[in-house]
PDB file of C-alpha atoms in Angstrom:
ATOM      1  CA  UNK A   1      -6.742   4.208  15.615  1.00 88.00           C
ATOM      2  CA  UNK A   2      -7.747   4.798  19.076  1.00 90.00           C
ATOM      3  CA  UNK A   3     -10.717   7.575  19.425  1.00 91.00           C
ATOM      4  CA  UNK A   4     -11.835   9.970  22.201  1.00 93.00           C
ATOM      5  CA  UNK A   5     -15.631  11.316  22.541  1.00 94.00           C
ATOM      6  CA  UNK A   6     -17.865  12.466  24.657  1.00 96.00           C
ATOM      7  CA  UNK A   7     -21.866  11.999  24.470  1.00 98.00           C
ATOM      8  CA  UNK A   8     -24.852  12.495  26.273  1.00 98.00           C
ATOM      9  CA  UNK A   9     -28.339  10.600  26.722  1.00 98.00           C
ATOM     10  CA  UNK A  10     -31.814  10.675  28.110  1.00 98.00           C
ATOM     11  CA  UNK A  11     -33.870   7.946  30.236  1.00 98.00           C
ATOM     12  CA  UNK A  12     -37.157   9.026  29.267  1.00 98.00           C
ATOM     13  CA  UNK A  13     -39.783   6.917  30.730  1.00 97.00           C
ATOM     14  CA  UNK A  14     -44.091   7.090  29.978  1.00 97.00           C
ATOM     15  CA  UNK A  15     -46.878   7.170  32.286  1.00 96.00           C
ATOM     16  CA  UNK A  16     -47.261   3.723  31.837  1.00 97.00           C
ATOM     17  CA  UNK A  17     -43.755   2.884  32.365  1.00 96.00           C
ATOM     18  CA  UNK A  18     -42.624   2.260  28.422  1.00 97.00           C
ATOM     19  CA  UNK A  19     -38.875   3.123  27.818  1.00 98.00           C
ATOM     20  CA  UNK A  20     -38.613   5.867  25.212  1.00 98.00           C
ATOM     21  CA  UNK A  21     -35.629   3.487  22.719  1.00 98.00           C
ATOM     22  CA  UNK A  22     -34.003   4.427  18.824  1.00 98.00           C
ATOM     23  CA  UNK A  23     -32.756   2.058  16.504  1.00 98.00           C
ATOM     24  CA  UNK A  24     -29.481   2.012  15.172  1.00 98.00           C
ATOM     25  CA  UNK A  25     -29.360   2.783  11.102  1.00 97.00           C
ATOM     26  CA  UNK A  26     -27.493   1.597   8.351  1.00 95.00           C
ATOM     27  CA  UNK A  27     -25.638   4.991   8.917  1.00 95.00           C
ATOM     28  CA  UNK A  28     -24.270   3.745  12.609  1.00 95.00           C
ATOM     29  CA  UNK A  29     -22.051   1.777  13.777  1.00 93.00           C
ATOM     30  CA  UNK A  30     -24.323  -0.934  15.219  1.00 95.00           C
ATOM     31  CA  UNK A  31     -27.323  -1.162  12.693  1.00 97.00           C
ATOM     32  CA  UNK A  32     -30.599  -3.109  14.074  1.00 97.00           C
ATOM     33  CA  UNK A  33     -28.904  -2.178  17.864  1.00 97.00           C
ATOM     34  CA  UNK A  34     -31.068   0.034  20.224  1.00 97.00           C
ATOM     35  CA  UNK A  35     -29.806   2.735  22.484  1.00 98.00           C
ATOM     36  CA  UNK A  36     -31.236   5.620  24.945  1.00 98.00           C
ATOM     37  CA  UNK A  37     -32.283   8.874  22.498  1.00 98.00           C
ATOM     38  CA  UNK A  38     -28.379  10.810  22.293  1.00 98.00           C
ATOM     39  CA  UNK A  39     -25.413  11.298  20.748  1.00 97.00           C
ATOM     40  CA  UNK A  40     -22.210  13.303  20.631  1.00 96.00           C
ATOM     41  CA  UNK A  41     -21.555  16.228  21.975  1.00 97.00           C
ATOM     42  CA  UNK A  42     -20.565  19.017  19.518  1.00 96.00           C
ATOM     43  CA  UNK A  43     -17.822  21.454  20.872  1.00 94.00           C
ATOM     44  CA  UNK A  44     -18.472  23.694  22.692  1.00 94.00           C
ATOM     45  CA  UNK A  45     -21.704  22.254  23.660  1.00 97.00           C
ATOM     46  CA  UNK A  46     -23.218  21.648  27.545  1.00 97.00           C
ATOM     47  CA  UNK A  47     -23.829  18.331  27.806  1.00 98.00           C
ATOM     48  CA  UNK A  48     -27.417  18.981  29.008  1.00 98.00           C
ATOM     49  CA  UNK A  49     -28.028  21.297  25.889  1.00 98.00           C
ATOM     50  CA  UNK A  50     -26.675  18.347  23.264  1.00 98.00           C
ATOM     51  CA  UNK A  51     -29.748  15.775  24.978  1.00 98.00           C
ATOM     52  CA  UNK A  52     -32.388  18.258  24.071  1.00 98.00           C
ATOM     53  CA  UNK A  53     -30.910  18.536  20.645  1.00 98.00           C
ATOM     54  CA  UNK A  54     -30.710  14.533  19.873  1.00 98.00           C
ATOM     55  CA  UNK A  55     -33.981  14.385  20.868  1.00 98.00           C
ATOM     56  CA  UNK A  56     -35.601  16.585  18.728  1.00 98.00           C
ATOM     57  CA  UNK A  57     -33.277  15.154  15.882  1.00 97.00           C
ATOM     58  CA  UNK A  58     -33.812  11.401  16.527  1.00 98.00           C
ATOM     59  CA  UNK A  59     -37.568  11.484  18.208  1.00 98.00           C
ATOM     60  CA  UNK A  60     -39.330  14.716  17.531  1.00 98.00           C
ATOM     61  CA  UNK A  61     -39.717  15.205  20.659  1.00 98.00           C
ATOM     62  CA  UNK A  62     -38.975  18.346  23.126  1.00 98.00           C
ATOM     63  CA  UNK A  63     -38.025  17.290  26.599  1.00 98.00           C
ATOM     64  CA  UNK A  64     -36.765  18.810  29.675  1.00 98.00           C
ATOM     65  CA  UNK A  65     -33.897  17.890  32.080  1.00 98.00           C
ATOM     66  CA  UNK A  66     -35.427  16.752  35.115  1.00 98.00           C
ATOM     67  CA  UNK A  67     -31.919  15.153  36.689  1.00 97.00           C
ATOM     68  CA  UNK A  68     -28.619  13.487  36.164  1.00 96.00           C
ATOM     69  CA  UNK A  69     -28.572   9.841  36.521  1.00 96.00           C
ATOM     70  CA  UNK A  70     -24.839   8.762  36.046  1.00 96.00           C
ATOM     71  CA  UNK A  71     -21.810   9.235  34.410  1.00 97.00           C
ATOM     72  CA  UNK A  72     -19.899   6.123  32.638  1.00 96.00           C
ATOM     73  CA  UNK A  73     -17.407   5.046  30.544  1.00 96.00           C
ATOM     74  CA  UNK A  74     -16.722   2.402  27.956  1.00 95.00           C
ATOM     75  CA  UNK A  75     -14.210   1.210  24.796  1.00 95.00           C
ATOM     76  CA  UNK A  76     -15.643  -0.457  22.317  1.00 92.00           C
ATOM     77  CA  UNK A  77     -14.014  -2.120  19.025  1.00 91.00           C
ATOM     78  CA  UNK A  78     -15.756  -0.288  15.661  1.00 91.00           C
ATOM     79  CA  UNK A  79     -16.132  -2.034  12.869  1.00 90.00           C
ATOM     80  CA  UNK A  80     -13.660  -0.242  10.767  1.00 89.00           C
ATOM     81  CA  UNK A  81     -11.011  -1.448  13.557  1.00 88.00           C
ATOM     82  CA  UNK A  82     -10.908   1.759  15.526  1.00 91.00           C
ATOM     83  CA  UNK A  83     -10.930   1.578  19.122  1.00 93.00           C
ATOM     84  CA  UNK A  84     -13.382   4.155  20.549  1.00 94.00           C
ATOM     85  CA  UNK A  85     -13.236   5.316  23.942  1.00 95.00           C
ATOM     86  CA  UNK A  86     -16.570   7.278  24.864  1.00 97.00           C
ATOM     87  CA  UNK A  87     -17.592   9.119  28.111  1.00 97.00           C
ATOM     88  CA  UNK A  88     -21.615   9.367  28.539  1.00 98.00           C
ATOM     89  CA  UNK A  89     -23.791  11.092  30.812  1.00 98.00           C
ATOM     90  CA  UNK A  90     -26.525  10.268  31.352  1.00 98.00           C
ATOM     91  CA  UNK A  91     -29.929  12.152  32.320  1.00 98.00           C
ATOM     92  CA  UNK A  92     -33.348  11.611  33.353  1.00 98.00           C
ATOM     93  CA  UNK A  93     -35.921  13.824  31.018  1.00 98.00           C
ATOM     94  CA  UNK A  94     -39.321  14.492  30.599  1.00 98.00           C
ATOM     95  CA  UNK A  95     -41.700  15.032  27.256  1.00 98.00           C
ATOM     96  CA  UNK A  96     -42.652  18.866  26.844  1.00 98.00           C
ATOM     97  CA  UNK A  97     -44.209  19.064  23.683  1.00 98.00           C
ATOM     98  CA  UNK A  98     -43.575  17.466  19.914  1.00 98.00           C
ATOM     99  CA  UNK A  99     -44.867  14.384  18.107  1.00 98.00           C
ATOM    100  CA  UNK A 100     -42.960  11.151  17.934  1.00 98.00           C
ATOM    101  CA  UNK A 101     -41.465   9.983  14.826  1.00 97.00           C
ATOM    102  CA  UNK A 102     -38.236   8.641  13.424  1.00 97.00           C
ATOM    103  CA  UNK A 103     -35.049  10.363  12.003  1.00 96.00           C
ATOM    104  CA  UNK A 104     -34.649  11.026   8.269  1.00 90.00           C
ATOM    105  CA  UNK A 105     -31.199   9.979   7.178  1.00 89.00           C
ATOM    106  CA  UNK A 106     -29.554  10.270  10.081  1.00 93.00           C
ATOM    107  CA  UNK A 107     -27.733   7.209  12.934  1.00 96.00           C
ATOM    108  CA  UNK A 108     -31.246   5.987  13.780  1.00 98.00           C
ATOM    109  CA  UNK A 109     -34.087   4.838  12.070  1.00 97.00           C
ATOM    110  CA  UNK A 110     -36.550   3.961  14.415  1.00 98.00           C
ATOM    111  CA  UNK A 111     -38.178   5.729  17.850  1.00 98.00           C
ATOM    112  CA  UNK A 112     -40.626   3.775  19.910  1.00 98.00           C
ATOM    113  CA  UNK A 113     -41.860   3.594  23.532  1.00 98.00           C
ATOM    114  CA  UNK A 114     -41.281   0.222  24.278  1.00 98.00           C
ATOM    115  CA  UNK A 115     -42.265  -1.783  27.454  1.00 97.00           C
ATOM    116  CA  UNK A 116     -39.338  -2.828  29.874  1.00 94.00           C
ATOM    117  CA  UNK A 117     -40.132  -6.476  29.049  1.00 94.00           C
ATOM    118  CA  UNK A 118     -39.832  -5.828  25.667  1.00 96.00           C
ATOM    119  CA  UNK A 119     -36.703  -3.862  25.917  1.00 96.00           C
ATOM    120  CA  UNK A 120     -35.014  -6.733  27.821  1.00 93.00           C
ATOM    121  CA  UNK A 121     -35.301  -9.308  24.331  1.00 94.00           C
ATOM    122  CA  UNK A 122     -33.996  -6.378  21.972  1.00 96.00           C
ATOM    123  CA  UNK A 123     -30.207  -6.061  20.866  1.00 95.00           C
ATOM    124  CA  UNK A 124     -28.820  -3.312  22.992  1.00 96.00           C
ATOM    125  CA  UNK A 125     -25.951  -1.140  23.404  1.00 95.00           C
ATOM    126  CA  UNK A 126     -24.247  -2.227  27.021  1.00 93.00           C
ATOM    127  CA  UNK A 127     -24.395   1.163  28.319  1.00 95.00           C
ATOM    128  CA  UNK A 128     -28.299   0.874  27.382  1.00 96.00           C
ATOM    129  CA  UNK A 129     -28.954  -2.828  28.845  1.00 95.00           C
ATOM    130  CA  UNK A 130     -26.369  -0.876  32.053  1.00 94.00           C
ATOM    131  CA  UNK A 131     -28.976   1.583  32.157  1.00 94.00           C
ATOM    132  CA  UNK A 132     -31.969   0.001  31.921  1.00 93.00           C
ATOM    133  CA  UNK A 133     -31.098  -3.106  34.395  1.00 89.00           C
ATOM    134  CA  UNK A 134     -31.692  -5.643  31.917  1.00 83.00           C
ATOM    135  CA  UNK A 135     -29.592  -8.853  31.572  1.00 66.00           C
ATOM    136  CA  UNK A 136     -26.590  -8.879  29.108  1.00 61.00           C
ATOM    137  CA  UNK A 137     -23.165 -10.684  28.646  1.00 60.00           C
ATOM    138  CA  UNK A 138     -20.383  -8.890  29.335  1.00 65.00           C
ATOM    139  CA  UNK A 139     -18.217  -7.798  26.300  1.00 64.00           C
ATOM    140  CA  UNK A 140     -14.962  -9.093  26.287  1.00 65.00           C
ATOM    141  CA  UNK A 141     -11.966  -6.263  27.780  1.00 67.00           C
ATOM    142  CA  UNK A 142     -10.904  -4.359  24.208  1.00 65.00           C
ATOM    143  CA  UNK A 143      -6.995  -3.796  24.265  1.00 71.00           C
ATOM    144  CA  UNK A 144      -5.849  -0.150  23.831  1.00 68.00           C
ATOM    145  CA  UNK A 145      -2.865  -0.681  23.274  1.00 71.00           C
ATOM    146  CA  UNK A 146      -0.338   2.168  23.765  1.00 69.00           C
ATOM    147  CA  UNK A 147      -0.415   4.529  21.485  1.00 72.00           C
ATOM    148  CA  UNK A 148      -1.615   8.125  21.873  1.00 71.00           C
ATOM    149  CA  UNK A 149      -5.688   8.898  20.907  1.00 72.00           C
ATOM    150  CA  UNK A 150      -6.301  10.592  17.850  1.00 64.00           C
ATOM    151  CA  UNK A 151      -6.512  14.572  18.215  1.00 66.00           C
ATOM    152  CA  UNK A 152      -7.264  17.753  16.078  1.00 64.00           C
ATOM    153  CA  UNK A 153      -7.035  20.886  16.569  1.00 64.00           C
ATOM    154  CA  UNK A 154     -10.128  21.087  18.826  1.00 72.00           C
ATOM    155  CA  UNK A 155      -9.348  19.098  21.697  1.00 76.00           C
ATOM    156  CA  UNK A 156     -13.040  18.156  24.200  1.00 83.00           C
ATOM    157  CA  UNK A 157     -11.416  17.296  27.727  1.00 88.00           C
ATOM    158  CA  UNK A 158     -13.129  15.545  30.044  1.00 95.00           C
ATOM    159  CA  UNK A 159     -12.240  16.086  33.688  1.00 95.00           C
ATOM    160  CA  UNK A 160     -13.713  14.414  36.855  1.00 97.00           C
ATOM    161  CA  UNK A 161     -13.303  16.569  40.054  1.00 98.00           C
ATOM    162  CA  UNK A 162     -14.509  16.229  43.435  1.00 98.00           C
ATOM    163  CA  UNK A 163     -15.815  18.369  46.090  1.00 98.00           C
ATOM    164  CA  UNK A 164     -13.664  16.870  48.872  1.00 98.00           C
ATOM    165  CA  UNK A 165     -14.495  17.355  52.521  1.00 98.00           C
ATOM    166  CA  UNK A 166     -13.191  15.274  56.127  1.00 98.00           C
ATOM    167  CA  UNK A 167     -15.651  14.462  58.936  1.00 97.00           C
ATOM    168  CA  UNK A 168     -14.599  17.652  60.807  1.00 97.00           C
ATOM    169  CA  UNK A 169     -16.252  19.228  57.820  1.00 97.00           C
ATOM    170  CA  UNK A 170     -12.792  20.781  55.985  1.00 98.00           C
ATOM    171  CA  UNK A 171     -12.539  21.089  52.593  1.00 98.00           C
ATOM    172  CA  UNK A 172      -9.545  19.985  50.493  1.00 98.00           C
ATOM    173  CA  UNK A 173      -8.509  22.338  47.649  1.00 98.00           C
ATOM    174  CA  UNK A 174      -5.602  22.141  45.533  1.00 97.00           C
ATOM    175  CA  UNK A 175      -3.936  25.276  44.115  1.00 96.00           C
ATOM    176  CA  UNK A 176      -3.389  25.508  40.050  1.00 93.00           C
ATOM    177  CA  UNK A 177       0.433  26.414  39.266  1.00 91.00           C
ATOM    178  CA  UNK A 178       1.444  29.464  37.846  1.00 89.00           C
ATOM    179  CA  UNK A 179       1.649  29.446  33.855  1.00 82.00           C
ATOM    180  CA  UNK A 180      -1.511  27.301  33.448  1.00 81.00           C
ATOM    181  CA  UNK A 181      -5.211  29.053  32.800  1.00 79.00           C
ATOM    182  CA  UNK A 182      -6.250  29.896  36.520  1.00 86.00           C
ATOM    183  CA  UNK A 183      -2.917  29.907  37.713  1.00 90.00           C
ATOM    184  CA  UNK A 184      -2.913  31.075  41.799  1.00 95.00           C
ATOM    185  CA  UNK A 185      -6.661  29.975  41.859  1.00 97.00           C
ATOM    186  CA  UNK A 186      -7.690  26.964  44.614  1.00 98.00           C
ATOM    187  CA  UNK A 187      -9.498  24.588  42.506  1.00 97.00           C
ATOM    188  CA  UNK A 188     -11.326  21.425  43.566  1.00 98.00           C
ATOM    189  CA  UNK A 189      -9.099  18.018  43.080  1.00 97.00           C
ATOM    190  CA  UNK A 190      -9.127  16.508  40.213  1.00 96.00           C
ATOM    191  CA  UNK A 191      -8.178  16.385  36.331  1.00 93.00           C
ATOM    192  CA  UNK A 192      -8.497  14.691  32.758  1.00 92.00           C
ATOM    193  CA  UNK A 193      -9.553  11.653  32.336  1.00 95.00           C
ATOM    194  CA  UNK A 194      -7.061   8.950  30.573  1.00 94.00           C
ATOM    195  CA  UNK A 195      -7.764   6.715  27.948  1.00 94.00           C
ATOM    196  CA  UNK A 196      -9.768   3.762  29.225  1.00 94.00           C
ATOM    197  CA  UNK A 197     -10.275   5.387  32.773  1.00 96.00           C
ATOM    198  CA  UNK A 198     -13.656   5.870  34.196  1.00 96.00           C
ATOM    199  CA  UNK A 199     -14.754   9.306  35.647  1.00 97.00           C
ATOM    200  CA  UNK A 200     -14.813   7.583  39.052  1.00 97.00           C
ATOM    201  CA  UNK A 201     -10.785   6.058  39.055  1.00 97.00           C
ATOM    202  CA  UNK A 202      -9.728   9.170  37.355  1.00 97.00           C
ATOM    203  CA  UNK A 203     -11.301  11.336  40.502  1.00 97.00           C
ATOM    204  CA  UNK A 204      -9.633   9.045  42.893  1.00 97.00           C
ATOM    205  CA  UNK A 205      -6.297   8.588  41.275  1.00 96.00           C
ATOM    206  CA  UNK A 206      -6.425  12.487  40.653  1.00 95.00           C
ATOM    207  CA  UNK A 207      -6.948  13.110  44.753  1.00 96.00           C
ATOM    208  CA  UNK A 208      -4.174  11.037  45.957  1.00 95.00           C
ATOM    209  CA  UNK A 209      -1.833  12.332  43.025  1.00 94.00           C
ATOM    210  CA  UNK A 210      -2.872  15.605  44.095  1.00 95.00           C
ATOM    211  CA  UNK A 211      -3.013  15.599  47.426  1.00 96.00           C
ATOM    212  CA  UNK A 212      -2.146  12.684  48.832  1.00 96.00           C
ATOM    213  CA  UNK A 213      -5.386  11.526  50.456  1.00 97.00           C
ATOM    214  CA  UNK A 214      -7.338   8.316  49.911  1.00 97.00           C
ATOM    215  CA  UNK A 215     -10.986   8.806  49.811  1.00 97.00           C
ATOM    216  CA  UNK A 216     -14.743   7.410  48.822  1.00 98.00           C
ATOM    217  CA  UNK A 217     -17.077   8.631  45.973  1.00 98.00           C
ATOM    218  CA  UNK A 218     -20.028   9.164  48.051  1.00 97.00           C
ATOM    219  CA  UNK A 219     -22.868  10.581  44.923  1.00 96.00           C
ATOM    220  CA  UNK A 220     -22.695  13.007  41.717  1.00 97.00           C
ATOM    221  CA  UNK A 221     -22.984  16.423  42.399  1.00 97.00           C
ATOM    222  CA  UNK A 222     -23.285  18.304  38.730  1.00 96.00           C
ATOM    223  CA  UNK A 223     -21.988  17.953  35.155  1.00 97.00           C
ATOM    224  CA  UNK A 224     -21.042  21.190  33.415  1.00 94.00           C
ATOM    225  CA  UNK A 225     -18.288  22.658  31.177  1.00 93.00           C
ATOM    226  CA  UNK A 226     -16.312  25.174  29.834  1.00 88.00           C
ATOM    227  CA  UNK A 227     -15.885  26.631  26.684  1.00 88.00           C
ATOM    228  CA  UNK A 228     -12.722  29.079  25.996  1.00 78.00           C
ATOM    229  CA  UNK A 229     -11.239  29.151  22.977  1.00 75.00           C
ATOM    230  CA  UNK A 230      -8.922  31.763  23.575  1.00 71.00           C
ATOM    231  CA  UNK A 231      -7.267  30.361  26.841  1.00 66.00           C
ATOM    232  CA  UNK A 232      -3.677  30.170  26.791  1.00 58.00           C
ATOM    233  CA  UNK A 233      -1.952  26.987  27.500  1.00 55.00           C
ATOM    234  CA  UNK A 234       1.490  26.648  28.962  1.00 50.00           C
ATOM    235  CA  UNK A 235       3.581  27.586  26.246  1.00 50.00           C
ATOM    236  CA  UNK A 236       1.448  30.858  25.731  1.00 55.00           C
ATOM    237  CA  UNK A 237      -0.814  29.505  22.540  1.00 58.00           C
ATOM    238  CA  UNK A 238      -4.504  29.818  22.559  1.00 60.00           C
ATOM    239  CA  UNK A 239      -6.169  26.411  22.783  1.00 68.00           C
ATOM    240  CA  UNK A 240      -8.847  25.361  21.204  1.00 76.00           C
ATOM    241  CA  UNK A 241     -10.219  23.169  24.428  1.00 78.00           C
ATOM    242  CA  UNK A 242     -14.127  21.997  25.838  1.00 88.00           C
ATOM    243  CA  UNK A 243     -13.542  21.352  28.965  1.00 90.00           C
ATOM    244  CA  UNK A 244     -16.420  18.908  30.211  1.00 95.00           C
ATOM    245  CA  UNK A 245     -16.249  18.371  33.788  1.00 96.00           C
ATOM    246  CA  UNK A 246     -17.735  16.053  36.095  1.00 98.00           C
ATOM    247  CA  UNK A 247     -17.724  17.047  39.917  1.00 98.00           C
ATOM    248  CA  UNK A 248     -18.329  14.084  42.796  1.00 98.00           C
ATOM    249  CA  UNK A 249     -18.929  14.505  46.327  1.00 98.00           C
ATOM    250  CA  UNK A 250     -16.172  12.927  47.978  1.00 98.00           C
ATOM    251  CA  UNK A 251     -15.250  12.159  51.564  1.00 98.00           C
ATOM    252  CA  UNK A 252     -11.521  11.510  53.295  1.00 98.00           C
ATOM    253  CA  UNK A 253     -12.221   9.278  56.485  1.00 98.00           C
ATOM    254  CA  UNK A 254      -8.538   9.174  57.552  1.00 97.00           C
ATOM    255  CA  UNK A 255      -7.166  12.638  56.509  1.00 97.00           C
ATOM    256  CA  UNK A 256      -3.380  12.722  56.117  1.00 97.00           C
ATOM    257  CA  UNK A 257      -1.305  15.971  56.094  1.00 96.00           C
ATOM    258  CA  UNK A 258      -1.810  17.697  51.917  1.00 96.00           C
ATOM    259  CA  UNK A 259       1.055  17.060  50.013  1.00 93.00           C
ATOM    260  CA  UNK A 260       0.992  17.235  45.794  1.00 92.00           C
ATOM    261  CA  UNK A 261       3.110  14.394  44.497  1.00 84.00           C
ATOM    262  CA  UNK A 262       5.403  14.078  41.488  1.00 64.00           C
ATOM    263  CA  UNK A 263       2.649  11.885  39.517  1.00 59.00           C
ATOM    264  CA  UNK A 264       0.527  15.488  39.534  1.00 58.00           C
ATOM    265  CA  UNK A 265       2.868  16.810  36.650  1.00 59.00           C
ATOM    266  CA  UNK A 266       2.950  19.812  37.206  1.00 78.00           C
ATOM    267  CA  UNK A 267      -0.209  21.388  36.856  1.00 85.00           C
ATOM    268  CA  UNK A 268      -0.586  21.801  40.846  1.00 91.00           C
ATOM    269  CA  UNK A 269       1.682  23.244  43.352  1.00 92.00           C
ATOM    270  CA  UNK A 270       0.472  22.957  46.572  1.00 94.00           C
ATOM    271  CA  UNK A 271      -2.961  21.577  48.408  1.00 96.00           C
ATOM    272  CA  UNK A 272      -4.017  22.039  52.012  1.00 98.00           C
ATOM    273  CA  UNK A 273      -7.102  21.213  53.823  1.00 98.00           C
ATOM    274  CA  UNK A 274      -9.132  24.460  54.792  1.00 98.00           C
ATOM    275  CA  UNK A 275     -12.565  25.080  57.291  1.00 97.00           C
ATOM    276  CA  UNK A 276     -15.086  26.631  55.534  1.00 96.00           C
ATOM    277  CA  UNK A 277     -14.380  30.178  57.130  1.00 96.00           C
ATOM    278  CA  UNK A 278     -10.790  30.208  55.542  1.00 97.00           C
ATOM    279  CA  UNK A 279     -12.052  29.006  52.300  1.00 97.00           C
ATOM    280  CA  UNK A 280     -14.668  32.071  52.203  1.00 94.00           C
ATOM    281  CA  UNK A 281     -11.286  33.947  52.060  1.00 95.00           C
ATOM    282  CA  UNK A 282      -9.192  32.195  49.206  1.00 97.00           C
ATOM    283  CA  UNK A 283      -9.061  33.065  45.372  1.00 98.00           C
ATOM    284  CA  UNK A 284     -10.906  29.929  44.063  1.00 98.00           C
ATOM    285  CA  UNK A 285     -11.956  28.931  40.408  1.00 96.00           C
ATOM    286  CA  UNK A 286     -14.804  29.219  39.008  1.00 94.00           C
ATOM    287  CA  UNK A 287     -15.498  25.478  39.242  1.00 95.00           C
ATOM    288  CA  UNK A 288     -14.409  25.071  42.948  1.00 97.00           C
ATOM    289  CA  UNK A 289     -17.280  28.450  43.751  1.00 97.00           C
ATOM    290  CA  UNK A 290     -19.719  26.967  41.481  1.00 96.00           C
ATOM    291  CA  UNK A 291     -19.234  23.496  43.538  1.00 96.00           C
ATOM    292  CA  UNK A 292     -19.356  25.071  46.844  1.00 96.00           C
ATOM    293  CA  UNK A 293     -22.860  27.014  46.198  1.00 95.00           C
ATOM    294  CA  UNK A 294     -23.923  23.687  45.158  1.00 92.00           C
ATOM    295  CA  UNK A 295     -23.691  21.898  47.796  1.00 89.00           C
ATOM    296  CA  UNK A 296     -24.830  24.412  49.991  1.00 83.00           C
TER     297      UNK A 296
END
């Protein structure tokens, strides 16, 4: 069974430069491993909001988000031969208050502050030894083979968008089609995620489907999401979606006249490149505003 989820971490780091670490329990799916403090994301839940909440649970600790550090992607084989694709983002946080100890009957067992040469001898999960910088093999490429992920009724999307601009300083929006939520609305470039994909090939594959252009990831500019259960899809029924959405600051060196291709399914019907004054005048999504005032 192939499985989609979405989960979120801290890199918490002492004074002395100790790496805040939890131990896998007999509960997880890697017992005796060691990971960054996090977990899932429940639906419905920011990203940023589910950090503070695994921390408390796994640490006893209350921290603060004082960044976002990356966004990645990995499959892994479980043990009960599910293949599990999971998106994690990653932040930097600071200790506010609380007093460390472990979980009680929960996925961990164990929290300590652990030094980084210390850290580099334990078993870790890749996205931790990733994280960290410490030296690891590889795992080997897990096949996904090709059928479809598992679903319920409550669906978490994740989405990577970017805010696209040329070096004459346009901006590339693409507009939503009629009979999806936001339909009329210019929204930044972008889309779901597929099975396997990272944020980063999903943003780029979703600009030239889109809009035809080729471009560079050039830095993160926010993580943030959505939560709507009573949006209507295409065929009028409420869905039950949490929409978690990654936005990237992108640049087009060799802008080519905007064109939306067949691969874009549907979902867009037309993109253009704009100068900042006309964009001041266009109905835009919330995402594509929020984006803008972002960067300034």
């Amino acid at each position: 069974m192939k499985i989609r989820r979405v989960a979120a971490y801290g890199v918490c780091r002492a004074a002395d430069g100790r790496i805040l670490l939890t131990r896998g329990s007999h509960r997880s799916a890697f017992p005796g491993v060691w990971s960054l403090p996090g977990g899932g994301v429940d639906h419905g839940e920011h990203p940023a909001d589910a950090v503070v909440r695994e921390f408390a649970e796994e640490t006893g600790l209350a921290v603060a988000i004082t960044g976002i550090r990356s966004v990645v992607a990995d499959v892994v084989a479980l043990p009960d031969g599910s293949v599990e694709h999971t998106d994690r983002i990653l932040y930097d946080v600071t200790v506010t208050g609380g007093d460390l100890r472990p979980e009680t009957d929960g996925t961990t067992d164990l929290a300590e502050w652990v030094p980084p040469a210390v850290a580099a001898g334990l078993p870790l999960l890749p996205f931790t030894a990733r994280a960290l910088g410490t030296q690891f093999v590889e795992p080997d490429a897990v096949p996904v083979g090709d059928e479809p992920p598992y679903r319920t009724d409550r669906v978490q999307r994740f989405g990577a968008y970017g805010l696209v601009t040329d070096p004459a300083g346009r901006i590339l929006l693409a507009r939503i089609a009629e009979g999806y939520p936001g339909g009329g609305l210019w929204h930044l470039p972008g889309g779901g995620t597929d099975y396997a994909e990272t944020p980063e090939a999903a943003m780029l594959r979703e600009l030239y489907e889109e809009t035809s252009q080729r471009g560079r990831i050039e830095g993160l500019l926010s993580v943030g999401h959505r939560y709507d259960p009573a949006a209507l899809g295409p065929e009028g029924v409420p869905m039950d979606w949490h929409v978690i959405r990654v936005v990237y600051r992108v640049v087009v060196e060799e802008p080519v006249t905007a064109a939306v291709t067949e691969a874009a399914g549907g979902s867009t019907d037309r993109a253009s490149w704009f100068t900042p004054d006309e964009v001041a005048g266009l109905p835009l999504s919330e995402l594509a505003r929020e984006a803008l005032a972002q960067a300034g």
